[in-house]
PDB file of C-alpha atoms in Angstrom:
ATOM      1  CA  UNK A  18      18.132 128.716-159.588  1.00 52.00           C
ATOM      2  CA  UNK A  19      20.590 129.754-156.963  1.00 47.00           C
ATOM      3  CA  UNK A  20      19.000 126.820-154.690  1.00 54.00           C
ATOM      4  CA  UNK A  21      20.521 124.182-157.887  1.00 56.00           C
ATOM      5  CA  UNK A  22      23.817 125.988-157.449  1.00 48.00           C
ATOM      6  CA  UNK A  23      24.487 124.906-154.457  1.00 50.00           C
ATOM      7  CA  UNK A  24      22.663 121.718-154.540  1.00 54.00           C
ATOM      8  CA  UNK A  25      24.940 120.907-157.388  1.00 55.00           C
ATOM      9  CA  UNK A  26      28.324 122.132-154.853  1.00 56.00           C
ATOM     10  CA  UNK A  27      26.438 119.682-151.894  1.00 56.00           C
ATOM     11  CA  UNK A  28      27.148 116.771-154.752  1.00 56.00           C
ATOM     12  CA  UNK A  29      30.214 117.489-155.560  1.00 56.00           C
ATOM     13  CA  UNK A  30      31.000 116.824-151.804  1.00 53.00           C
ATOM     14  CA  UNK A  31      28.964 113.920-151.547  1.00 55.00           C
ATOM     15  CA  UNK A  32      30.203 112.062-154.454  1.00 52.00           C
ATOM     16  CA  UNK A  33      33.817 112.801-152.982  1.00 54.00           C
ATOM     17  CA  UNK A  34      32.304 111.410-149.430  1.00 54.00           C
ATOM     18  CA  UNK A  35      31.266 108.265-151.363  1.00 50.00           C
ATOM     19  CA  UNK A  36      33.935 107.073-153.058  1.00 51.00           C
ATOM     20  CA  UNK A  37      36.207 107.180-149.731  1.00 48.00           C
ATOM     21  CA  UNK A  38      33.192 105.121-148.317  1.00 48.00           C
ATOM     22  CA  UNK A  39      33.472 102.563-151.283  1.00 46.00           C
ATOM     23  CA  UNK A  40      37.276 102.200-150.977  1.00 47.00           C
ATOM     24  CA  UNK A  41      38.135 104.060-154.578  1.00 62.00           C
ATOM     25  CA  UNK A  42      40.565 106.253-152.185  1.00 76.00           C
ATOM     26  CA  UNK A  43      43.768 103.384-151.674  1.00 88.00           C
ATOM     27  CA  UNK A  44      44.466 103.876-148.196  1.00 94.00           C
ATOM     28  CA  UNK A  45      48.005 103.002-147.300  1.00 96.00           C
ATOM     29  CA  UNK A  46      49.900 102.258-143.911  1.00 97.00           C
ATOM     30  CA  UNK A  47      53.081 103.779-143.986  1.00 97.00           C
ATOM     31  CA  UNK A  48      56.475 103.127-141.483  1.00 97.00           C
ATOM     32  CA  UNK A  49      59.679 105.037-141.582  1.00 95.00           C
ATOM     33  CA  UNK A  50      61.660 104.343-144.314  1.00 93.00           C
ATOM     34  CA  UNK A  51      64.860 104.192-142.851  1.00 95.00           C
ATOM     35  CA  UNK A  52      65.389 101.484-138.902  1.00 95.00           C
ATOM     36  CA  UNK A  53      64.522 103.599-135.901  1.00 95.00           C
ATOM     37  CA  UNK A  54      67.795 103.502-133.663  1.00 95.00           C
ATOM     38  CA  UNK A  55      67.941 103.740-129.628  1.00 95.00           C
ATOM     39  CA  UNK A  56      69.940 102.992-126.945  1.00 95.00           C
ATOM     40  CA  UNK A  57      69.043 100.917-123.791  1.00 94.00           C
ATOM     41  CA  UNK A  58      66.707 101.730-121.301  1.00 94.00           C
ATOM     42  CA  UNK A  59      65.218 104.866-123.786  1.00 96.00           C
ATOM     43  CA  UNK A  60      61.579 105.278-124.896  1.00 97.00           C
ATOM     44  CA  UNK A  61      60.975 105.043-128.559  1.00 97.00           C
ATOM     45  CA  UNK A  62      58.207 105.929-131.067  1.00 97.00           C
ATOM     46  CA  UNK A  63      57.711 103.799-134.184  1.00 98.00           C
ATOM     47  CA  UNK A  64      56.320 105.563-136.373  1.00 97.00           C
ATOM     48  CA  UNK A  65      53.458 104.480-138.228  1.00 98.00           C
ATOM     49  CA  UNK A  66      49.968 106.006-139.591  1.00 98.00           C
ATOM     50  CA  UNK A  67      47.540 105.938-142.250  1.00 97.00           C
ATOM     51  CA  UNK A  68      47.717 107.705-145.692  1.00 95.00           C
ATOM     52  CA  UNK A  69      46.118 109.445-146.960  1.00 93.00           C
ATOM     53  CA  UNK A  70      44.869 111.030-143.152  1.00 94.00           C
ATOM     54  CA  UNK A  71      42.104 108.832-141.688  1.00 95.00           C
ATOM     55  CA  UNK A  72      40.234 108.707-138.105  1.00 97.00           C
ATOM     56  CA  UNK A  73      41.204 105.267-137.238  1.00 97.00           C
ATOM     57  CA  UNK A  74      40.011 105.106-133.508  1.00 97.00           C
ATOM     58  CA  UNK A  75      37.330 102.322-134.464  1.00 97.00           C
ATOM     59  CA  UNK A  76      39.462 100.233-136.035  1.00 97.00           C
ATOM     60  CA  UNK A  77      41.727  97.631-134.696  1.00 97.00           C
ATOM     61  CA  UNK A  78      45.321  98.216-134.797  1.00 98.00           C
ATOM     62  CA  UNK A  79      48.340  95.076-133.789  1.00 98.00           C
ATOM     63  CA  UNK A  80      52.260  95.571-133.018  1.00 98.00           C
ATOM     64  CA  UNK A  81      53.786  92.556-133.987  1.00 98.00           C
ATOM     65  CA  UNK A  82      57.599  91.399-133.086  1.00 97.00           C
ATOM     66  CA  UNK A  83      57.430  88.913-135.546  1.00 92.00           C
ATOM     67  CA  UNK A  84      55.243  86.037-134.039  1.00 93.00           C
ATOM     68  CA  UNK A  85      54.796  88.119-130.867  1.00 96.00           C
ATOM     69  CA  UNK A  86      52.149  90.242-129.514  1.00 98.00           C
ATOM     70  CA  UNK A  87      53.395  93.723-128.619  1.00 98.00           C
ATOM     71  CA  UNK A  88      50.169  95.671-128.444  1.00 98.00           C
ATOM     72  CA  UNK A  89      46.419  95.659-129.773  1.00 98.00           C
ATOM     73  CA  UNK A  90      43.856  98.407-129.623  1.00 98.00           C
ATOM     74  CA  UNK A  91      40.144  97.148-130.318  1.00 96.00           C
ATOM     75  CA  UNK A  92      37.074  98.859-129.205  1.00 93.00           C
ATOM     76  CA  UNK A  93      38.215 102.134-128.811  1.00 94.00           C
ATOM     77  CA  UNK A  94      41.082 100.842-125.941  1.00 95.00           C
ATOM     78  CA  UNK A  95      43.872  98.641-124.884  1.00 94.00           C
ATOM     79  CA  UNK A  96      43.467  95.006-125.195  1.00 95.00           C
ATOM     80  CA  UNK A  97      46.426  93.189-123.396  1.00 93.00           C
ATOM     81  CA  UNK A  98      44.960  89.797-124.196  1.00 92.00           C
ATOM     82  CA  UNK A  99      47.641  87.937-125.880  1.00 94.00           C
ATOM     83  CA  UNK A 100      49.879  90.344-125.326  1.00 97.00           C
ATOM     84  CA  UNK A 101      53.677  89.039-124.480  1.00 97.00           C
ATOM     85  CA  UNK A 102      54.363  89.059-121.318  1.00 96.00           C
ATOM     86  CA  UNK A 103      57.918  91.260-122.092  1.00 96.00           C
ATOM     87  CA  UNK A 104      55.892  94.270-123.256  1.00 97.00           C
ATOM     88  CA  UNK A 105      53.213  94.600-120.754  1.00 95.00           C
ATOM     89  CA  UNK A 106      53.099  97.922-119.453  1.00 95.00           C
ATOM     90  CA  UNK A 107      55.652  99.080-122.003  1.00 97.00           C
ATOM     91  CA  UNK A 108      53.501 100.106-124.696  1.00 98.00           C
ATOM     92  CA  UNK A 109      50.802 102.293-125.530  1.00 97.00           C
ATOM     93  CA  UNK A 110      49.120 104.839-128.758  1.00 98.00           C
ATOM     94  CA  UNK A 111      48.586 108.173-128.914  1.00 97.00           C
ATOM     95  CA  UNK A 112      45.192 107.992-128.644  1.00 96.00           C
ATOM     96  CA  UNK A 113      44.184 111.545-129.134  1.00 96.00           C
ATOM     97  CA  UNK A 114      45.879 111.684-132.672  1.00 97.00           C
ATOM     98  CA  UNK A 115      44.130 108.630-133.740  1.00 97.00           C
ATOM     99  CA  UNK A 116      41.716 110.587-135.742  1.00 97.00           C
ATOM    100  CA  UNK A 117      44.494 111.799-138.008  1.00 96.00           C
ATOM    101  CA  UNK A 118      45.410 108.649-139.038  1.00 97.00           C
ATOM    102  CA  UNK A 119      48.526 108.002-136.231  1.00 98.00           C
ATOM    103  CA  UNK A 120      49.452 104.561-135.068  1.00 98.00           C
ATOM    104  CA  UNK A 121      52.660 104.772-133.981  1.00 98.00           C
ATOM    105  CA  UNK A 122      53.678 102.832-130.969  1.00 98.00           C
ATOM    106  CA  UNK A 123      55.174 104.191-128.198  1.00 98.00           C
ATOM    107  CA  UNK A 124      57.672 101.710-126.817  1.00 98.00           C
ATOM    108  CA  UNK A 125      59.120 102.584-123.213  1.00 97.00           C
ATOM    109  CA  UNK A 126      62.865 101.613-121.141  1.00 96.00           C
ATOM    110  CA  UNK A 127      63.501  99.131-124.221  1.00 97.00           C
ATOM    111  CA  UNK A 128      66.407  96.477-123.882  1.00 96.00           C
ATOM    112  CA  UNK A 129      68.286  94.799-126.528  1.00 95.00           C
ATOM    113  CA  UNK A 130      65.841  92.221-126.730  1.00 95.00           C
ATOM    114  CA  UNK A 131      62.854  94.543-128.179  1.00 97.00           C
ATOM    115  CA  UNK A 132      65.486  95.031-131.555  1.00 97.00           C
ATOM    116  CA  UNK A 133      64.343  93.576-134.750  1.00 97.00           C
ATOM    117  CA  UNK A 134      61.650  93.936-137.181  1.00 98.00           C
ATOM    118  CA  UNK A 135      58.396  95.302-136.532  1.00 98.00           C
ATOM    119  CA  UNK A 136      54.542  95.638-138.044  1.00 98.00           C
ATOM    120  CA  UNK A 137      51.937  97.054-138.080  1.00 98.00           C
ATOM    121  CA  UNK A 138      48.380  96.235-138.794  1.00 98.00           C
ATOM    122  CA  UNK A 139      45.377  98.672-139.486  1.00 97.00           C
ATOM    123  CA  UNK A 140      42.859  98.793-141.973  1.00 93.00           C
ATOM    124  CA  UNK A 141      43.735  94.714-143.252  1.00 94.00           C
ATOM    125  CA  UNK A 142      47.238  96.985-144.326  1.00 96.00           C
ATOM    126  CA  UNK A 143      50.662  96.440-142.800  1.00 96.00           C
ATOM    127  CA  UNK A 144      54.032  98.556-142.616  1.00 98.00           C
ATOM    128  CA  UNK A 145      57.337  97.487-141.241  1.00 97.00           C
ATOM    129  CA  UNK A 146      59.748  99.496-138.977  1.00 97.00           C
ATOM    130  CA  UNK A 147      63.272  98.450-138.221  1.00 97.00           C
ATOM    131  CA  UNK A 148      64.402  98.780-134.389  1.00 97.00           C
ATOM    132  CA  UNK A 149      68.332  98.785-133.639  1.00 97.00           C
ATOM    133  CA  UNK A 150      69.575  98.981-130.264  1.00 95.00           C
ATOM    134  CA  UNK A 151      72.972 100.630-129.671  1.00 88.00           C
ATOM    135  CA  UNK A 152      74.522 103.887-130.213  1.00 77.00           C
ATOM    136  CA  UNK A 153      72.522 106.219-131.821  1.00 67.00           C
ATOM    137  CA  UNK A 154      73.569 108.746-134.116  1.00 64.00           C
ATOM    138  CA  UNK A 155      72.287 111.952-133.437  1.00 63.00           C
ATOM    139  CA  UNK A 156      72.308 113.368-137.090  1.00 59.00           C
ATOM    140  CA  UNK A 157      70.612 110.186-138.568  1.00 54.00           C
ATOM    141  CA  UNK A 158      67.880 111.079-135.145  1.00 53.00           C
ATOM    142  CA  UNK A 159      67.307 114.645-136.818  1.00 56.00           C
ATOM    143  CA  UNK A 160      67.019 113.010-140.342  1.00 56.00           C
ATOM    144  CA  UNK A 161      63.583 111.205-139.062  1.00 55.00           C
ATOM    145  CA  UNK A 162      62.268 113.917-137.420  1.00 53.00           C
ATOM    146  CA  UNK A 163      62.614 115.951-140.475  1.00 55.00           C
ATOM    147  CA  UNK A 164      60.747 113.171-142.460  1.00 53.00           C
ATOM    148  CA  UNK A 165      57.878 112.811-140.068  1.00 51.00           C
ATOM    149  CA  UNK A 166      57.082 116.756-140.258  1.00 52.00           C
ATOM    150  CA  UNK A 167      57.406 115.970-143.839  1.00 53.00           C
ATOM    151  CA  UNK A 168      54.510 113.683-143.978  1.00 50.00           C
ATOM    152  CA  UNK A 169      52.621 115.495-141.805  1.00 54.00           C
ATOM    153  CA  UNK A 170      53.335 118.726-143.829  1.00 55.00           C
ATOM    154  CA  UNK A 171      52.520 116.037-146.706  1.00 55.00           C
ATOM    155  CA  UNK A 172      48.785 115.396-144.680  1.00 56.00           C
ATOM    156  CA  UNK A 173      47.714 118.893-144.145  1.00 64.00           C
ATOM    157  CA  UNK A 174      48.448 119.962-147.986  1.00 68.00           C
ATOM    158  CA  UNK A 175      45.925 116.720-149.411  1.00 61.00           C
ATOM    159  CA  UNK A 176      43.177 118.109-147.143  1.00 67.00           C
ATOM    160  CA  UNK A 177      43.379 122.057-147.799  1.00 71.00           C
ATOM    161  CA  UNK A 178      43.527 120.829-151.532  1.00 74.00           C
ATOM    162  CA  UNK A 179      40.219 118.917-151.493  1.00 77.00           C
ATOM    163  CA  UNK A 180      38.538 122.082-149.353  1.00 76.00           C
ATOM    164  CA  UNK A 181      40.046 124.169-152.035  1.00 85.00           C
ATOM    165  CA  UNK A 182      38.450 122.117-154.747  1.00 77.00           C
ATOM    166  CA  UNK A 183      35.227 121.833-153.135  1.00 84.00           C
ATOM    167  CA  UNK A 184      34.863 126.024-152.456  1.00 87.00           C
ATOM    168  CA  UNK A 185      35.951 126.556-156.672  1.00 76.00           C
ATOM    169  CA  UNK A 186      33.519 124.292-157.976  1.00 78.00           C
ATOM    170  CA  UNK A 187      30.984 125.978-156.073  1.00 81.00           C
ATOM    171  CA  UNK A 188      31.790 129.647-156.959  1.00 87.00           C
ATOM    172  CA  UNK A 189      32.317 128.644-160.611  1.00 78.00           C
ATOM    173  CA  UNK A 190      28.855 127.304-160.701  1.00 79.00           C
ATOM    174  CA  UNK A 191      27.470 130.468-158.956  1.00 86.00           C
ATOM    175  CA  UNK A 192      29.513 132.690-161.530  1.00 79.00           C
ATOM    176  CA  UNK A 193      28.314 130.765-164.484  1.00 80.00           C
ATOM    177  CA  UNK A 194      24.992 131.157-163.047  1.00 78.00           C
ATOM    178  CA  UNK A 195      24.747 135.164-162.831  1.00 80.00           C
ATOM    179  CA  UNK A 196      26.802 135.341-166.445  1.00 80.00           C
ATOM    180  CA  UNK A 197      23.671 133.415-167.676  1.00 81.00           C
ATOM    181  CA  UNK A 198      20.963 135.153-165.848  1.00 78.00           C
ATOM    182  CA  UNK A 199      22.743 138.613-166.575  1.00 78.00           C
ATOM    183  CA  UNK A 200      23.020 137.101-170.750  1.00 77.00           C
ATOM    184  CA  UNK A 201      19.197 136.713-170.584  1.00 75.00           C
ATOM    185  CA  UNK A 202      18.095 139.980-168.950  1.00 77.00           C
ATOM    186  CA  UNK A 203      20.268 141.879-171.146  1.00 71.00           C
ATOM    187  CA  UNK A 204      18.247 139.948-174.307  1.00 70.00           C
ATOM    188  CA  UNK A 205      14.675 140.437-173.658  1.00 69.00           C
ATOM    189  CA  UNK A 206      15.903 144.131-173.083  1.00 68.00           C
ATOM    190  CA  UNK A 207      16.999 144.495-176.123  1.00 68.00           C
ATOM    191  CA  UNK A 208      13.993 142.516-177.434  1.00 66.00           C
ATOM    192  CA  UNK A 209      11.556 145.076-175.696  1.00 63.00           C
ATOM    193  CA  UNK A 210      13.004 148.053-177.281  1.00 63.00           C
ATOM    194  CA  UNK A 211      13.129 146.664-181.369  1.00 64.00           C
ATOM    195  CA  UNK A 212       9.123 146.546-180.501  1.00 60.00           C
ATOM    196  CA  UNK A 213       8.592 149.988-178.936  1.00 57.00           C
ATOM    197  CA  UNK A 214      11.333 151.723-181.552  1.00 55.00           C
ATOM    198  CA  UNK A 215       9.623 152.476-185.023  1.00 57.00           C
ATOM    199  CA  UNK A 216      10.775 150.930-188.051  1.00 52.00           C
ATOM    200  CA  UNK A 217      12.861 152.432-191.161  1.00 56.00           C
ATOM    201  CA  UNK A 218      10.484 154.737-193.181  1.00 54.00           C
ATOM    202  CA  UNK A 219       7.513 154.693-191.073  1.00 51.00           C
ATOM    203  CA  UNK A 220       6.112 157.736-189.738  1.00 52.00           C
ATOM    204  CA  UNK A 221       7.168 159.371-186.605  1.00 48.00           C
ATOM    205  CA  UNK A 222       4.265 160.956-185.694  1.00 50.00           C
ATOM    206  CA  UNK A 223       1.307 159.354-183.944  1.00 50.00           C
ATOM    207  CA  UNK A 224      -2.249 159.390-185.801  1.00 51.00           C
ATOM    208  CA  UNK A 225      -4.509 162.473-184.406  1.00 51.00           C
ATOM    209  CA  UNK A 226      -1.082 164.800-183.607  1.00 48.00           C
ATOM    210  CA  UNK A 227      -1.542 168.084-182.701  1.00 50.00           C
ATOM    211  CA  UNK A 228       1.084 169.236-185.021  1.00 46.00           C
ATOM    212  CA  UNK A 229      -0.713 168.054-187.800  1.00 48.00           C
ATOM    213  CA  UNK A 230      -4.017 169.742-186.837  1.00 46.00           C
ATOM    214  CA  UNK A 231      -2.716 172.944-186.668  1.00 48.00           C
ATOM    215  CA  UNK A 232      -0.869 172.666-190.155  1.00 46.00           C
ATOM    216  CA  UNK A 233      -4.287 171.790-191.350  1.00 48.00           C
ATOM    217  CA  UNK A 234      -6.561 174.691-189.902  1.00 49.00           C
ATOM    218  CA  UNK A 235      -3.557 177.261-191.289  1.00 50.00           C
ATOM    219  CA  UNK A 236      -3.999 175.605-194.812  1.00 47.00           C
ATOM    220  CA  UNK A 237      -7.639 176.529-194.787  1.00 47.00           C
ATOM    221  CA  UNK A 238      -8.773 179.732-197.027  1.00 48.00           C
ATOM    222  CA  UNK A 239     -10.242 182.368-195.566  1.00 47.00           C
ATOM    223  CA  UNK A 240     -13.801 183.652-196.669  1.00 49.00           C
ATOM    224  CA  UNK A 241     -14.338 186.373-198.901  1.00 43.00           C
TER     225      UNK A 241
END
């Protein structure tokens, strides 16, 4: 019985495992929501990953600059074919956190030229960022970083929620089981002892009692 139990948590898992494989979970690419601002001759990070958190390290991910080529991944690593000529050398993913779902682009010494509208491509999906070069603003700098831990925060929370799920249904299963098994045991209990006990009115005494034998050898009269 207990072997079901858990066989019934495995599919519970399995069915969840599924539907991600069958594309019923809407994956989304997300950007920043506000333009990413830097000055000359900084490095930037665009921002950009997956939603809910995926391992996207076999998929193939494209920076565009409108028309332009700013940097493909395919096959697991850089592919600078196509790749315009300005950003060569410039750009690169963080490759390790690829299996969380991150595909933000690291842009390096960027000039006023790299400004303007981004996207990028994973999964068939696109997001836009916004880059501005100039002055930056070091509270609206702080605002972003808040919103990326925010997300990620955002990330962590989804997961532990689906664990969570998963480790209730399978103790709720394995408490409904002992409630039932503890509901029949206490029933043919109290079905054994109605047949041993004796009825209303019947006599208490077994047949061929020694108390009765000696009643009936005192009852006897004596010889005269």
């Amino acid at each position: 019985m207990i072997s079901r139990v858990f066989l019934a948590g495995w599919l519970t898992v399995w069915v969840f495992c599924f539907s991600i494989a069958e594309g019923k979970v809407e994956y989304k690419v997300i950007g920043p929501s506000m333009p990413v601002t830097a000055e000359e001759k900084d490095d930037v990070v665009l921002q950009c990953h997956v939603e809910p958190e995926l391992d996207v390290t076999n998929e193939t991910v494209e920076w565009k600059l409108q028309d332009k080529l700013v940097y493909r991944y395919r096959s697991r690593t850089d592919d600078p074919d196509f790749q315009d000529p300005k950003f060569k050398g410039r750009t690169s993913l963080f490759l390790k956190e690829m299996v969380q779902g991150n595909v933000s682009l690291k842009l390096t010494n960027i000039t006023e030229e790299d400004a303007g509208n981004y996207t990028c491509k994973v999964l068939k999906r696109k997001a836009q960022v916004t880059l501005n070069v100039g002055k930056v603003d070091p509270g609206h700098q702080e605002e972003d970083l808040e919103k990326v831990s925010t997300v990620k925060s955002g990330h962590r929370i989804y997961v532990v929620t689906i664990v969570i799920f998963i480790i209730f249904s399978v103790i709720s299963r394995i408490f409904l089981w002992k409630c039932t098994v503890r509901n029949e045991t206490a029933g043919q209990s109290q079905e054994h002892e109605s047949k041993v006990l004796p009825g209303p009115g019947s006599d208490a005494e077994p047949r061929g009692s020694p108390l009765r034998h000696r009643s009936s050898g005192n009852s006897t009269t004596s010889p005269t």
